[in-house]
């Protein structure tokens, strides 16, 4: 923009400020009883995801309370299946990826799509996620393959079952929407003021929650308007708690965000509450907990005037009553990032066409692993040594050689290759790097120091 052009400056500056639009945006964003109408439909980027045709790289944080978790995960899921896409989610707040190799992955992505360089980034699984335990997992999709919905009933009495949420403290699932609004600190202090707490028994084995839990409440209210602000939490054997995820619903929108209907006061109704997407592992011995309230002073307030006029009764009577639908990952797609090191030895660096070269590889990993090596185009892998089979490499030129060994923390293999022959064989060829993969994983990791350049000169004599 030319600052000396007064008319252009005024027009452009006015377009950027758009005072009327700013006022409307603010008012609509803080409405007490919003309805998802044409105003929001026009601004729904996820609804337009099907129109995206370019590669998409998304980074988000499981601890980000500004750009909510599902702003990243749901857009990733909504993109067309044939669009190249990658999702990176970890245990950080409103920030870019904090993984040590974050910059390398970004460069590999943009070098591939903007410069046409074969960086190997498209060979990586599409999803890179980090659990609350700090474990980093790379997998093919989100939610992980093998994730299934498990229905966990809310019951009126304390439960010792690992997948049944029993009411704590009383067998009457009634609470008052109180003034002043309840805080999360009070929820975990045992005050029992304005909320209900449900817990499972101790888990016999770890459970990974990957996706968006859905709390389906069957409830009766004494007022025609209320909110639900459930908090899902993890309780350790010592009684300490950590929030897993939260959900929010204005019960007037129980039939959908595009409509607002008063709550019936003469009968029960169903209120489905979606909780934010999460990737969380509950260790064995822990308990899954749920707080149900209508206010959460730290996150969402029911009535803006702070007045409490509502008593709520939950039907916590088993499968047909209130229940939590929990996305549980079987964990089959896990591929923990390994710590690896290794060496390569062979017969030399210069060969004549048709000669045989013996290659010895040793890889040490932090967990049982399998290995493969990259062999450049033109070289023949001989059926000898520890060779299991070969497959074409992702560059379309060389091949990967796999080995007939069991997963182990130390893998030592030997194989033989024959140099190219013919008039065009002379030249330099790059082997490696050797790559390692966790026994049950999907991700191949390059082993530093295991590349090798070999030169072929003339014909074998």
Short mmCIF file of C-alpha atoms in Angstrom, two decimals:
data_model
loop_
_atom_site.label_atom_id
_atom_site.label_comp_id
_atom_site.label_asym_id
_atom_site.label_seq_id
_atom_site.Cartn_x
_atom_site.Cartn_y
_atom_site.Cartn_z
CA UNK A 1 0.00 0.00 0.00
CA UNK A 2 1.25 3.47 -0.86
CA UNK A 3 1.09 5.53 2.34
CA UNK A 4 1.15 8.71 0.29
CA UNK A 5 -2.14 7.86 -1.41
CA UNK A 6 -4.60 9.20 1.17
CA UNK A 7 -7.72 7.69 -0.41
CA UNK A 8 -6.17 4.24 -0.74
CA UNK A 9 -4.76 4.40 2.80
CA UNK A 10 -8.15 5.36 4.26
CA UNK A 11 -10.00 2.64 2.37
CA UNK A 12 -7.51 -0.11 3.22
CA UNK A 13 -7.21 0.91 6.86
CA UNK A 14 -10.99 1.00 7.21
CA UNK A 15 -11.32 -2.45 5.65
CA UNK A 16 -8.83 -3.85 8.14
CA UNK A 17 -10.48 -2.30 11.19
CA UNK A 18 -14.09 -2.95 10.06
CA UNK A 19 -15.46 -1.56 13.33
CA UNK A 20 -18.99 -2.83 12.74
CA UNK A 21 -17.80 -6.37 12.09
CA UNK A 22 -15.53 -6.27 15.15
CA UNK A 23 -18.46 -5.31 17.36
CA UNK A 24 -20.61 -8.10 15.93
CA UNK A 25 -17.81 -10.65 16.29
CA UNK A 26 -17.33 -9.75 19.96
CA UNK A 27 -21.05 -9.80 20.74
CA UNK A 28 -21.61 -13.12 19.01
CA UNK A 29 -18.56 -14.70 20.65
CA UNK A 30 -19.86 -13.96 24.16
CA UNK A 31 -23.56 -14.63 23.75
CA UNK A 32 -25.08 -16.49 26.68
CA UNK A 33 -27.35 -18.59 24.47
CA UNK A 34 -25.62 -18.80 21.05
CA UNK A 35 -27.10 -20.63 18.09
CA UNK A 36 -25.00 -22.01 15.26
CA UNK A 37 -26.58 -20.01 12.45
CA UNK A 38 -25.42 -18.56 9.10
CA UNK A 39 -22.98 -16.24 10.90
CA UNK A 40 -21.02 -19.19 12.31
CA UNK A 41 -21.55 -21.42 9.28
CA UNK A 42 -19.73 -18.84 7.17
CA UNK A 43 -16.76 -19.03 9.55
CA UNK A 44 -16.62 -22.82 9.98
CA UNK A 45 -13.31 -23.84 8.42
CA UNK A 46 -13.91 -27.51 9.18
CA UNK A 47 -17.09 -27.53 7.08
CA UNK A 48 -14.98 -26.44 4.11
CA UNK A 49 -12.21 -29.01 4.65
CA UNK A 50 -13.57 -31.14 1.80
CA UNK A 51 -12.53 -28.35 -0.61
CA UNK A 52 -8.85 -28.52 0.40
CA UNK A 53 -6.57 -30.00 -2.25
CA UNK A 54 -3.09 -28.87 -1.09
CA UNK A 55 -0.84 -30.74 1.39
CA UNK A 56 -1.62 -29.83 5.02
CA UNK A 57 0.77 -29.87 8.01
CA UNK A 58 -0.91 -29.33 11.42
CA UNK A 59 0.78 -28.79 14.79
CA UNK A 60 -1.19 -28.52 18.02
CA UNK A 61 -0.82 -29.03 21.77
CA UNK A 62 -2.79 -31.30 24.10
CA UNK A 63 -2.35 -28.60 26.78
CA UNK A 64 -3.45 -25.72 24.55
CA UNK A 65 -6.56 -24.02 25.96
CA UNK A 66 -6.60 -21.26 23.35
CA UNK A 67 -6.72 -23.25 20.12
CA UNK A 68 -8.65 -26.24 21.45
CA UNK A 69 -7.37 -29.76 20.80
CA UNK A 70 -10.12 -30.69 18.38
CA UNK A 71 -9.49 -27.61 16.26
CA UNK A 72 -6.45 -29.59 15.09
CA UNK A 73 -7.64 -33.20 15.28
CA UNK A 74 -11.11 -32.63 13.78
CA UNK A 75 -9.78 -30.61 10.85
CA UNK A 76 -7.23 -33.35 10.18
CA UNK A 77 -10.03 -35.92 10.21
CA UNK A 78 -12.25 -33.80 7.94
CA UNK A 79 -9.64 -33.43 5.18
CA UNK A 80 -10.21 -35.61 2.09
CA UNK A 81 -8.56 -39.02 2.26
CA UNK A 82 -6.39 -38.34 -0.78
CA UNK A 83 -4.93 -35.06 0.56
CA UNK A 84 -1.35 -35.45 1.88
CA UNK A 85 -1.56 -34.48 5.55
CA UNK A 86 0.39 -34.71 8.79
CA UNK A 87 -0.72 -34.09 12.40
CA UNK A 88 1.69 -33.39 15.28
CA UNK A 89 0.25 -33.18 18.83
CA UNK A 90 2.23 -33.13 22.09
CA UNK A 91 2.29 -32.14 25.75
CA UNK A 92 2.71 -28.39 25.34
CA UNK A 93 0.52 -25.30 25.58
CA UNK A 94 -0.19 -22.68 22.89
CA UNK A 95 3.02 -23.28 20.95
CA UNK A 96 4.52 -25.08 18.00
CA UNK A 97 5.84 -28.65 18.29
CA UNK A 98 8.38 -29.09 21.09
CA UNK A 99 9.80 -32.40 19.82
CA UNK A 100 13.58 -32.32 19.41
CA UNK A 101 13.32 -33.06 15.71
CA UNK A 102 10.40 -30.66 15.09
CA UNK A 103 12.43 -28.30 12.91
CA UNK A 104 13.87 -31.18 10.90
CA UNK A 105 10.39 -32.55 10.19
CA UNK A 106 9.09 -29.12 9.16
CA UNK A 107 12.04 -28.60 6.81
CA UNK A 108 11.60 -32.10 5.37
CA UNK A 109 7.90 -31.41 4.73
CA UNK A 110 8.38 -28.06 3.00
CA UNK A 111 11.52 -29.14 1.14
CA UNK A 112 9.52 -32.01 -0.30
CA UNK A 113 6.39 -30.05 -1.25
CA UNK A 114 7.93 -26.69 -2.18
CA UNK A 115 11.32 -27.71 -3.59
CA UNK A 116 10.63 -31.24 -4.79
CA UNK A 117 13.44 -32.77 -2.70
CA UNK A 118 13.08 -36.42 -1.72
CA UNK A 119 13.40 -35.98 2.05
CA UNK A 120 11.62 -39.20 3.00
CA UNK A 121 9.01 -37.28 5.02
CA UNK A 122 6.15 -38.99 3.22
CA UNK A 123 7.44 -42.36 4.43
CA UNK A 124 6.74 -41.31 8.03
CA UNK A 125 3.38 -42.13 9.65
CA UNK A 126 0.90 -39.28 9.27
CA UNK A 127 0.34 -38.75 13.01
CA UNK A 128 2.93 -37.89 15.66
CA UNK A 129 1.44 -37.75 19.17
CA UNK A 130 2.69 -37.63 22.75
CA UNK A 131 0.87 -39.19 25.70
CA UNK A 132 0.57 -37.59 29.14
CA UNK A 133 3.31 -40.03 30.22
CA UNK A 134 5.75 -38.32 27.84
CA UNK A 135 5.78 -41.33 25.50
CA UNK A 136 5.93 -40.29 21.85
CA UNK A 137 3.96 -42.42 19.40
CA UNK A 138 3.90 -42.30 15.62
CA UNK A 139 0.92 -43.88 13.92
CA UNK A 140 -0.93 -43.99 10.60
CA UNK A 141 -4.09 -42.08 11.52
CA UNK A 142 -6.17 -40.27 14.12
CA UNK A 143 -7.83 -41.74 16.10
CA UNK A 144 -5.34 -44.63 16.12
CA UNK A 145 -6.21 -47.75 14.18
CA UNK A 146 -7.91 -50.23 16.52
CA UNK A 147 -9.62 -47.55 18.63
CA UNK A 148 -13.07 -48.67 19.78
CA UNK A 149 -15.86 -47.05 21.78
CA UNK A 150 -16.35 -48.56 25.24
CA UNK A 151 -19.57 -47.75 27.09
CA UNK A 152 -19.01 -47.02 30.79
CA UNK A 153 -22.22 -46.83 32.81
CA UNK A 154 -22.85 -44.33 35.61
CA UNK A 155 -24.29 -46.13 38.64
CA UNK A 156 -25.81 -44.98 41.94
CA UNK A 157 -23.36 -46.75 44.23
CA UNK A 158 -19.56 -46.78 44.54
CA UNK A 159 -18.04 -49.29 42.16
CA UNK A 160 -15.07 -51.64 42.26
CA UNK A 161 -15.43 -52.44 38.56
CA UNK A 162 -12.69 -51.02 36.30
CA UNK A 163 -15.16 -49.86 33.62
CA UNK A 164 -18.14 -48.74 35.69
CA UNK A 165 -18.42 -45.20 37.10
CA UNK A 166 -19.94 -45.44 40.58
CA UNK A 167 -21.36 -42.46 42.49
CA UNK A 168 -19.19 -41.41 45.42
CA UNK A 169 -20.50 -40.33 48.82
CA UNK A 170 -24.23 -40.92 48.34
CA UNK A 171 -26.57 -43.12 46.33
CA UNK A 172 -28.81 -40.19 45.36
CA UNK A 173 -27.54 -38.58 42.13
CA UNK A 174 -28.93 -35.09 42.81
CA UNK A 175 -27.09 -31.78 42.94
CA UNK A 176 -28.01 -28.10 43.11
CA UNK A 177 -26.65 -25.51 40.72
CA UNK A 178 -25.11 -23.40 43.48
CA UNK A 179 -24.10 -19.81 44.12
CA UNK A 180 -21.28 -18.91 43.94
CA UNK A 181 -20.30 -21.28 41.09
CA UNK A 182 -18.20 -24.31 42.01
CA UNK A 183 -14.48 -24.27 41.17
CA UNK A 184 -12.33 -27.21 40.05
CA UNK A 185 -10.36 -26.96 43.29
CA UNK A 186 -13.61 -27.57 45.18
CA UNK A 187 -14.48 -30.47 42.86
CA UNK A 188 -11.33 -32.30 43.95
CA UNK A 189 -11.43 -31.26 47.59
CA UNK A 190 -14.45 -33.39 48.46
CA UNK A 191 -16.75 -30.49 49.27
CA UNK A 192 -19.73 -32.07 47.42
CA UNK A 193 -21.07 -28.58 46.77
CA UNK A 194 -22.91 -28.32 43.48
CA UNK A 195 -21.61 -31.40 41.66
CA UNK A 196 -21.53 -35.21 41.58
CA UNK A 197 -18.40 -37.37 41.51
CA UNK A 198 -18.19 -40.80 39.90
CA UNK A 199 -15.18 -43.16 39.93
CA UNK A 200 -14.30 -46.57 38.56
CA UNK A 201 -12.52 -49.25 40.50
CA UNK A 202 -8.77 -49.63 40.12
CA UNK A 203 -7.72 -50.56 36.61
CA UNK A 204 -6.19 -54.02 36.24
CA UNK A 205 -4.22 -52.88 33.17
CA UNK A 206 -3.40 -49.60 31.49
CA UNK A 207 -6.01 -47.92 29.28
CA UNK A 208 -5.23 -45.46 26.49
CA UNK A 209 -7.98 -42.92 25.75
CA UNK A 210 -7.51 -41.57 22.21
CA UNK A 211 -10.22 -39.35 20.77
CA UNK A 212 -13.26 -37.48 22.04
CA UNK A 213 -15.19 -39.02 24.98
CA UNK A 214 -18.96 -38.51 24.86
CA UNK A 215 -20.97 -38.18 28.08
CA UNK A 216 -24.61 -39.11 27.40
CA UNK A 217 -26.66 -37.83 30.33
CA UNK A 218 -30.25 -38.77 31.13
CA UNK A 219 -31.34 -35.98 33.45
CA UNK A 220 -34.23 -34.04 34.93
CA UNK A 221 -34.03 -30.33 35.75
CA UNK A 222 -36.18 -27.98 37.80
CA UNK A 223 -35.37 -25.07 35.49
CA UNK A 224 -35.79 -24.72 31.73
CA UNK A 225 -32.14 -23.76 31.21
CA UNK A 226 -28.90 -25.26 32.47
CA UNK A 227 -25.35 -26.06 31.40
CA UNK A 228 -23.28 -29.20 31.90
CA UNK A 229 -19.53 -28.88 32.50
CA UNK A 230 -18.16 -32.42 33.10
CA UNK A 231 -14.51 -32.98 34.01
CA UNK A 232 -12.84 -36.34 33.32
CA UNK A 233 -9.88 -37.06 35.60
CA UNK A 234 -7.16 -39.58 36.46
CA UNK A 235 -6.80 -40.59 40.12
CA UNK A 236 -3.53 -42.21 41.24
CA UNK A 237 -3.39 -44.78 44.07
CA UNK A 238 -2.23 -42.03 46.47
CA UNK A 239 -5.42 -40.04 45.79
CA UNK A 240 -3.80 -37.30 43.69
CA UNK A 241 -5.72 -36.26 40.59
CA UNK A 242 -4.99 -34.91 37.11
CA UNK A 243 -7.59 -33.52 34.71
CA UNK A 244 -7.76 -35.56 31.51
CA UNK A 245 -10.25 -33.45 29.55
CA UNK A 246 -13.35 -31.26 29.91
CA UNK A 247 -16.69 -30.84 28.15
CA UNK A 248 -19.32 -28.11 27.92
CA UNK A 249 -22.96 -28.11 26.83
CA UNK A 250 -25.74 -25.56 27.07
CA UNK A 251 -28.64 -27.96 27.49
CA UNK A 252 -30.78 -25.72 25.31
CA UNK A 253 -28.53 -26.91 22.45
CA UNK A 254 -28.98 -30.60 23.34
CA UNK A 255 -30.60 -31.25 19.94
CA UNK A 256 -27.78 -29.58 18.02
CA UNK A 257 -25.86 -26.32 17.96
CA UNK A 258 -28.18 -24.92 15.29
CA UNK A 259 -31.19 -24.80 17.62
CA UNK A 260 -32.02 -23.52 21.10
CA UNK A 261 -34.93 -25.09 22.94
CA UNK A 262 -35.88 -24.67 26.60
CA UNK A 263 -35.33 -27.73 28.77
CA UNK A 264 -38.44 -29.63 29.75
CA UNK A 265 -39.13 -29.52 33.50
CA UNK A 266 -41.79 -32.25 33.66
CA UNK A 267 -39.79 -35.17 32.24
CA UNK A 268 -36.27 -36.47 31.75
CA UNK A 269 -34.24 -35.55 28.68
CA UNK A 270 -30.94 -36.63 27.15
CA UNK A 271 -27.99 -34.23 27.09
CA UNK A 272 -25.00 -35.46 25.01
CA UNK A 273 -21.79 -33.66 26.06
CA UNK A 274 -18.69 -33.96 23.86
CA UNK A 275 -15.38 -33.68 25.70
CA UNK A 276 -12.25 -32.30 24.07
CA UNK A 277 -10.10 -34.75 22.11
CA UNK A 278 -7.29 -36.21 24.18
CA UNK A 279 -4.49 -38.79 24.08
CA UNK A 280 -4.11 -40.07 27.65
CA UNK A 281 -2.90 -43.27 29.26
CA UNK A 282 -4.34 -44.40 32.59
CA UNK A 283 -1.78 -46.73 34.21
CA UNK A 284 -2.79 -49.96 35.91
CA UNK A 285 -3.85 -49.30 39.52
CA UNK A 286 -5.30 -45.85 38.69
CA UNK A 287 -9.00 -44.96 38.67
CA UNK A 288 -10.97 -43.05 36.05
CA UNK A 289 -13.06 -40.27 37.57
CA UNK A 290 -15.86 -38.00 36.36
CA UNK A 291 -17.28 -34.84 37.89
CA UNK A 292 -20.70 -33.68 36.64
CA UNK A 293 -21.67 -30.07 37.39
CA UNK A 294 -23.54 -27.19 35.79
CA UNK A 295 -20.91 -24.58 36.56
CA UNK A 296 -17.14 -24.55 36.45
CA UNK A 297 -15.96 -21.19 37.75
CA UNK A 298 -12.55 -21.72 36.14
CA UNK A 299 -13.88 -22.54 32.68
CA UNK A 300 -17.60 -21.91 32.10
CA UNK A 301 -20.46 -20.25 33.98
CA UNK A 302 -24.09 -21.34 33.68
CA UNK A 303 -25.99 -18.19 34.59
CA UNK A 304 -24.35 -14.82 33.97
CA UNK A 305 -26.20 -13.30 36.95
CA UNK A 306 -24.81 -15.99 39.26
CA UNK A 307 -28.24 -16.95 40.57
CA UNK A 308 -28.91 -20.59 41.35
CA UNK A 309 -32.44 -21.84 40.71
CA UNK A 310 -31.87 -25.33 39.40
CA UNK A 311 -31.86 -28.81 40.94
CA UNK A 312 -30.67 -31.66 38.73
CA UNK A 313 -31.30 -35.40 38.99
CA UNK A 314 -29.20 -37.79 36.95
CA UNK A 315 -30.54 -41.19 35.99
CA UNK A 316 -27.48 -43.20 36.96
CA UNK A 317 -29.13 -46.58 36.71
CA UNK A 318 -27.06 -48.58 34.25
CA UNK A 319 -26.83 -49.01 30.50
CA UNK A 320 -30.09 -47.24 29.64
CA UNK A 321 -29.30 -44.36 31.95
CA UNK A 322 -26.39 -41.94 31.89
CA UNK A 323 -23.16 -43.34 30.48
CA UNK A 324 -19.75 -42.33 29.18
CA UNK A 325 -18.68 -43.45 25.72
CA UNK A 326 -14.90 -43.82 25.94
CA UNK A 327 -12.63 -44.13 22.84
CA UNK A 328 -10.12 -46.78 23.90
CA UNK A 329 -7.08 -47.53 21.75
CA UNK A 330 -5.85 -51.09 21.69
CA UNK A 331 -2.32 -49.76 21.18
CA UNK A 332 -1.52 -52.07 18.25
CA UNK A 333 -0.26 -49.14 16.17
CA UNK A 334 2.30 -47.93 18.70
CA UNK A 335 5.83 -47.18 17.62
CA UNK A 336 7.82 -45.65 20.43
CA UNK A 337 10.75 -43.58 19.19
CA UNK A 338 13.91 -45.60 19.82
CA UNK A 339 17.36 -44.53 20.83
CA UNK A 340 19.67 -46.24 18.32
CA UNK A 341 23.35 -46.44 17.37
CA UNK A 342 25.27 -48.68 15.03
CA UNK A 343 28.22 -49.47 12.77
CA UNK A 344 28.82 -50.65 9.20
CA UNK A 345 31.85 -52.56 7.87
CA UNK A 346 32.53 -53.93 4.37
CA UNK A 347 35.36 -55.18 2.12
CA UNK A 348 36.43 -51.79 0.83
CA UNK A 349 35.40 -48.61 -0.93
CA UNK A 350 36.49 -49.21 -4.56
CA UNK A 351 35.37 -52.21 -6.62
CA UNK A 352 35.40 -53.38 -10.21
CA UNK A 353 32.19 -54.39 -11.94
CA UNK A 354 30.81 -57.80 -10.91
CA UNK A 355 32.77 -58.10 -7.62
CA UNK A 356 31.15 -59.32 -4.40
CA UNK A 357 31.13 -57.15 -1.28
CA UNK A 358 30.49 -58.49 2.25
CA UNK A 359 28.63 -56.04 4.54
CA UNK A 360 28.47 -56.41 8.34
CA UNK A 361 25.96 -54.32 10.32
CA UNK A 362 25.56 -53.91 14.09
CA UNK A 363 22.72 -51.91 15.64
CA UNK A 364 22.08 -51.26 19.34
CA UNK A 365 18.62 -50.02 20.38
CA UNK A 366 16.92 -48.98 23.62
CA UNK A 367 14.23 -51.63 23.05
CA UNK A 368 13.92 -54.81 20.94
CA UNK A 369 14.11 -53.78 17.29
CA UNK A 370 14.45 -55.04 13.74
CA UNK A 371 16.69 -53.45 11.10
CA UNK A 372 16.94 -52.94 7.36
CA UNK A 373 19.56 -51.45 5.04
CA UNK A 374 19.37 -49.35 1.88
CA UNK A 375 21.15 -50.75 -1.20
CA UNK A 376 21.58 -48.38 -4.19
CA UNK A 377 20.23 -49.15 -7.64
CA UNK A 378 22.28 -51.49 -9.83
CA UNK A 379 23.68 -53.55 -6.96
CA UNK A 380 22.42 -57.15 -6.55
CA UNK A 381 21.61 -58.54 -3.10
CA UNK A 382 22.74 -62.16 -3.01
CA UNK A 383 20.71 -64.92 -1.37
CA UNK A 384 23.24 -65.55 1.36
CA UNK A 385 24.06 -64.54 4.92
CA UNK A 386 21.16 -63.23 7.03
CA UNK A 387 19.02 -61.93 4.16
CA UNK A 388 15.28 -62.50 4.46
CA UNK A 389 13.99 -60.54 1.45
CA UNK A 390 14.22 -57.21 -0.38
CA UNK A 391 11.66 -54.54 -1.26
CA UNK A 392 11.80 -51.53 -3.60
CA UNK A 393 12.89 -48.36 -1.77
CA UNK A 394 10.71 -45.24 -1.59
CA UNK A 395 13.05 -43.36 -3.97
CA UNK A 396 12.13 -45.73 -6.80
CA UNK A 397 15.78 -46.56 -7.49
CA UNK A 398 17.36 -48.61 -4.73
CA UNK A 399 16.02 -51.37 -2.52
CA UNK A 400 15.67 -52.20 1.17
CA UNK A 401 17.19 -55.44 2.38
CA UNK A 402 15.53 -57.13 5.38
CA UNK A 403 17.03 -59.77 7.65
CA UNK A 404 15.96 -63.06 9.13
CA UNK A 405 16.49 -62.13 12.79
CA UNK A 406 14.30 -61.84 15.87
CA UNK A 407 13.75 -58.40 17.45
CA UNK A 408 16.57 -57.65 19.87
CA UNK A 409 18.32 -54.73 21.55
CA UNK A 410 21.51 -55.70 19.72
CA UNK A 411 21.17 -56.86 16.12
CA UNK A 412 24.23 -58.07 14.17
CA UNK A 413 23.78 -59.22 10.56
CA UNK A 414 25.87 -60.05 7.50
CA UNK A 415 24.87 -59.95 3.86
CA UNK A 416 26.51 -59.91 0.41
CA UNK A 417 26.00 -57.70 -2.63
CA UNK A 418 27.37 -57.85 -6.17
CA UNK A 419 28.58 -54.67 -7.82
CA UNK A 420 26.95 -53.43 -11.06
CA UNK A 421 28.51 -54.64 -14.31
CA UNK A 422 28.52 -53.15 -17.79
CA UNK A 423 29.69 -50.04 -19.57
CA UNK A 424 27.55 -47.71 -17.46
CA UNK A 425 28.46 -49.25 -14.08
CA UNK A 426 31.36 -46.90 -13.31
CA UNK A 427 30.44 -44.33 -10.65
CA UNK A 428 29.83 -43.70 -6.95
CA UNK A 429 27.00 -45.36 -5.00
CA UNK A 430 25.60 -44.51 -1.54
CA UNK A 431 24.60 -47.27 0.89
CA UNK A 432 22.45 -46.68 3.97
CA UNK A 433 21.73 -45.38 6.40
CA UNK A 434 20.78 -48.53 8.26
CA UNK A 435 17.30 -48.11 9.76
CA UNK A 436 15.79 -49.60 12.92
CA UNK A 437 12.19 -50.04 14.01
CA UNK A 438 10.60 -51.02 17.31
CA UNK A 439 9.39 -54.63 17.30
CA UNK A 440 5.68 -53.66 17.22
CA UNK A 441 6.19 -50.28 15.61
CA UNK A 442 5.69 -48.66 12.23
CA UNK A 443 8.42 -46.02 12.14
CA UNK A 444 11.89 -46.64 10.67
CA UNK A 445 14.63 -44.53 12.27
CA UNK A 446 17.94 -43.82 10.53
CA UNK A 447 21.03 -44.92 12.47
CA UNK A 448 23.73 -42.24 12.50
CA UNK A 449 27.13 -43.18 11.12
CA UNK A 450 25.92 -46.09 8.95
CA UNK A 451 26.10 -44.55 5.47
CA UNK A 452 28.86 -45.59 3.07
CA UNK A 453 30.00 -44.49 -0.39
CA UNK A 454 31.35 -47.18 -2.69
CA UNK A 455 32.88 -46.61 -6.11
CA UNK A 456 32.77 -48.97 -9.07
CA UNK A 457 35.52 -48.64 -11.70
CA UNK A 458 35.40 -50.60 -14.98
CA UNK A 459 34.79 -54.29 -15.52
CA UNK A 460 35.78 -57.19 -13.28
CA UNK A 461 38.90 -58.96 -14.55
#
